[in-house]
Amino acid sequence: MVAAHYDVVVVGAGGDGPVAAWKLGEAGLSVLVLEAGPFYGNEQWPKPNEQPGAESSSSVDDLSGRLLDEQFTTRELEMIRKLVFGPADHERGFWLRKFPGDGAILQCAGVGGTTLHYTGCHPRAYPASIDEQPHWPVDYADLVPYYREIEAMCEVTPAPVTAKEELFFRGAAAAGWDLIDGLNVTEPGYRPQPNAIRQPDPRLHVDAGYDGDFTYPEVDGDTLALGSIAGHPFPRGAPYEEKAKRASNVSFVPAALRTGNVTVRPNAFVTSIETETAGNDHPEATGVRFRDTWSGRVESVDCEVLVLAAGAIETPRLWLNADLPKNEWVGRGMTIHFGDNVMGLWDAADLESSIGQDTVDQFQGQDIAARFDYPGLGMLQTVGTAPGIGAILGFGSSASGFAFENDPDDAPWDTLGRLAGSELKRLLSGYRRTLQVLVVSDDRPHRRNGVTVVPGVEDEHGPIPLVNYEPSTGDRQRRDRLAEIAAEILRAAGASHVHRSDSPPTALHVHSTMAMGKVVDEACEAYDVGRLFVADHSALANGVGGANPTNTGQALAARTADKIVERYFAG
Ligand SMILES: Cc1cc2nc3c(=O)[nH]c(=O)nc-3n(C[C@H](O)[C@H](O)[C@H](O)COP(=O)(O)OP(=O)(O)OC[C@H]3O[C@@H](n4cnc5c(N)ncnc54)[C@H](O)[C@@H]3O)c2cc1C
C-alpha cells in the first residue's frame, strides 16, 4: 500500500517526472510518483493490459528486461495501440483529446510517458531561444550543468552515420552550409544528431562481418535497427536498464528506484489538486486526489510539496479543473514546433555515383540521426521510417489538398500536397531511394493557443482538455523558409524529385502551457500557489528555438528538484 503522506508527490512518470523523482530521492526525500498509465517490464504487473496486478513498485529488482521483451514488439501499429494515451485496460478505450483540423496530439500513457515513443534525439536548446527571450527567468548558462548531468545519464553521443545521413550531409555541404562542432549551437549548420541511444556494438561495424541475430549478449548497445518510435525493445535479451534507447523508463526510473526513497504507483490518474489557504490568502498545495484506473476507487495522498509533471496538455488541465486562482497564462502560449515534411527521390545511378550504392535504405541506422540547425528558424532532421509511416507522413496528408490541385510553379519542390494515383505509386515504389526530412519550426508562444476546459465536456476524470492551435504569419514564414532549405539540401544531394507535404499542424513536441515567467517563477514554483511546482515541458517558456525539447525539459526538471530541496527541505 502507498502511504498517506510523502515529502513530495510527483504527478506523471513521463519524460521529466522521473528526473525530478530521482533527484529528490537522492536528496533523501520520500517521493511518490503517480502515473496514469501502466508500468511495462515490471514483475509487479506481469500482464499490465489484462490484470490490475500490484499497487506500486519501490524496488529496482522489480524491473525485468525479459518482461519488457515480451511486452514490446517491433510491430509499429501494435506498439502505437499499446502505448496509446489511455488506461492500461484497453477494453475501456482511450482518453480522447481533440486537436484542431486533421492533426493529432501524440502523447503516451505509462511509465516512461511519451519517451516510450520518442526517437531519442537529445540536443540542447539554442542559447538565443533562452537568453534573448525576456520571459525566460533563467539563463542558458544556468542550464548547462544540468544538461551535462542529463546527457551523462542518457549516454548522449553523436549518432552513427549510415547512407541516409551521408546523403544529407553531402547535400548540406554542397548547399553551402558548415558542419557544426559542439553542443551549444549559435550558427546555422548540419551535424550528426546527439542521440540518447547507446552506441552500436563495434561488431556491427560495416567491415566487422557480424552475421548474428542482434540479441544480447552477442550485441550490446544499439543494433542500428530502426524502430525507436515503437517502444524500442533492442537489443533483445538485454537487462531492463541496458536497452539502447535511453527513454526515461530504462534510465531515470531505475535511478529513482535505486535511491530507496521513491515509490511508483501506475494506473493512478490524478483528478484534483488539494490546497489550504493560510493567513496571507496565498493557497498552498497539500496533496492530490487520484482515481485507480482499474477499480475506479478514488484515493487521496498528502505531501509537503506537489510536482506536476503530467505533460503540457494534462498539467494545465489539472490546474484548470482544480479550484485554484486564475492566471491568464495557465494552459496558454502552447508551442508545438509547427512541422512539415519534405521528401527527396533519387535515380539509382545518381546515388551510386554520390554515395557508392544505388539505394538510400532509410530503414537502416537510427531513426533520426542527422540534423540541420538554424537558430531563429528551427531545424531539419532526416527521418528513417518504415514505408507505411513514411507514406502517411510524407504523402498522405496536407493542408494544401491534393498535389494535382497545386502548381508549385517556381517553388523549389516539384510537387506539393497529398499524393494520389500514379505519382503516389511512383514515389512509393522508389521507397528505397527516398529520404524524408522533417521540418521543425521555432513557433512562438501566442496566448490564443493552448488548453481550455469546459464543464460538461468530460470523461471519467472530469472536464477534458480542449486544444487550440493556429500558427501566426511569422510561424508560417519560418516553416516555409526551412522547407525551402530542406528542398535545396535534397536537390544539392542530387534528388531528381522533391515533394513537400505542407503537413497540417500536429502536436509532436508540446510545450510552454505553464510557462516560466508567466505561471511559474525561476524555480518553477507557481506564482499563485505555494508548494506547487511544475517539472515537465509545460514549464518551458517557449519551444526552445525548435530543438527537440526533452533534454531541456529534463535539465529544467533536475534544476527544479534542486530548487525544491533548497526552498523547502534545506537543513
Ligand atoms: C513519435 C514521437 C517522437 C518523439 N521524439 C522526440 C525526440 O527524439 N526528442 C525529443 O526531445 N522529444 C521527442 N518527442 C517528444 C517527447 O517525447 C516529449 O516532448 C516528452 O516526452 C515530454 O515529456 P513530459 O514529461 O512533458 O510529458 P510526457 O512524456 O508525455 O509525460 C507525461 C506523463 O504524465 C502522465 N499523466 C498525464 N496526466 C496524468 C494524470 N492526471 N495523473 C497521472 N499521470 C498523468 C502521462 O501518462 C505521461 O506518462 C517525441 C514525441 C513523439 C510522439
XYZ file of C-alpha atoms in Angstrom, residues 28 45 71 118 171 173 265 280 287 319 330 342 345 349 380 414 416 424 506 523 546 549 555:
23
model
C 16.761 11.707 0.867
C 2.468 -6.231 -13.433
C 5.502 -6.768 -23.944
C 10.387 9.267 -28.767
C 23.680 17.857 -49.705
C 27.756 20.833 -47.563
C 2.198 3.858 -8.499
C -1.926 35.526 3.788
C -1.851 16.808 -1.838
C -4.865 23.227 -12.669
C -2.418 28.764 -17.396
C 9.909 17.317 -47.441
C 13.656 10.790 -54.596
C 22.729 5.900 -60.945
C 15.545 19.933 -40.056
C 8.206 19.518 -57.857
C 3.115 19.970 -53.131
C 1.961 8.259 -55.400
C 0.378 18.069 -35.287
C 12.393 27.845 -9.545
C 12.849 24.416 -32.378
C 12.813 19.603 -26.238
C 17.565 19.575 -17.417
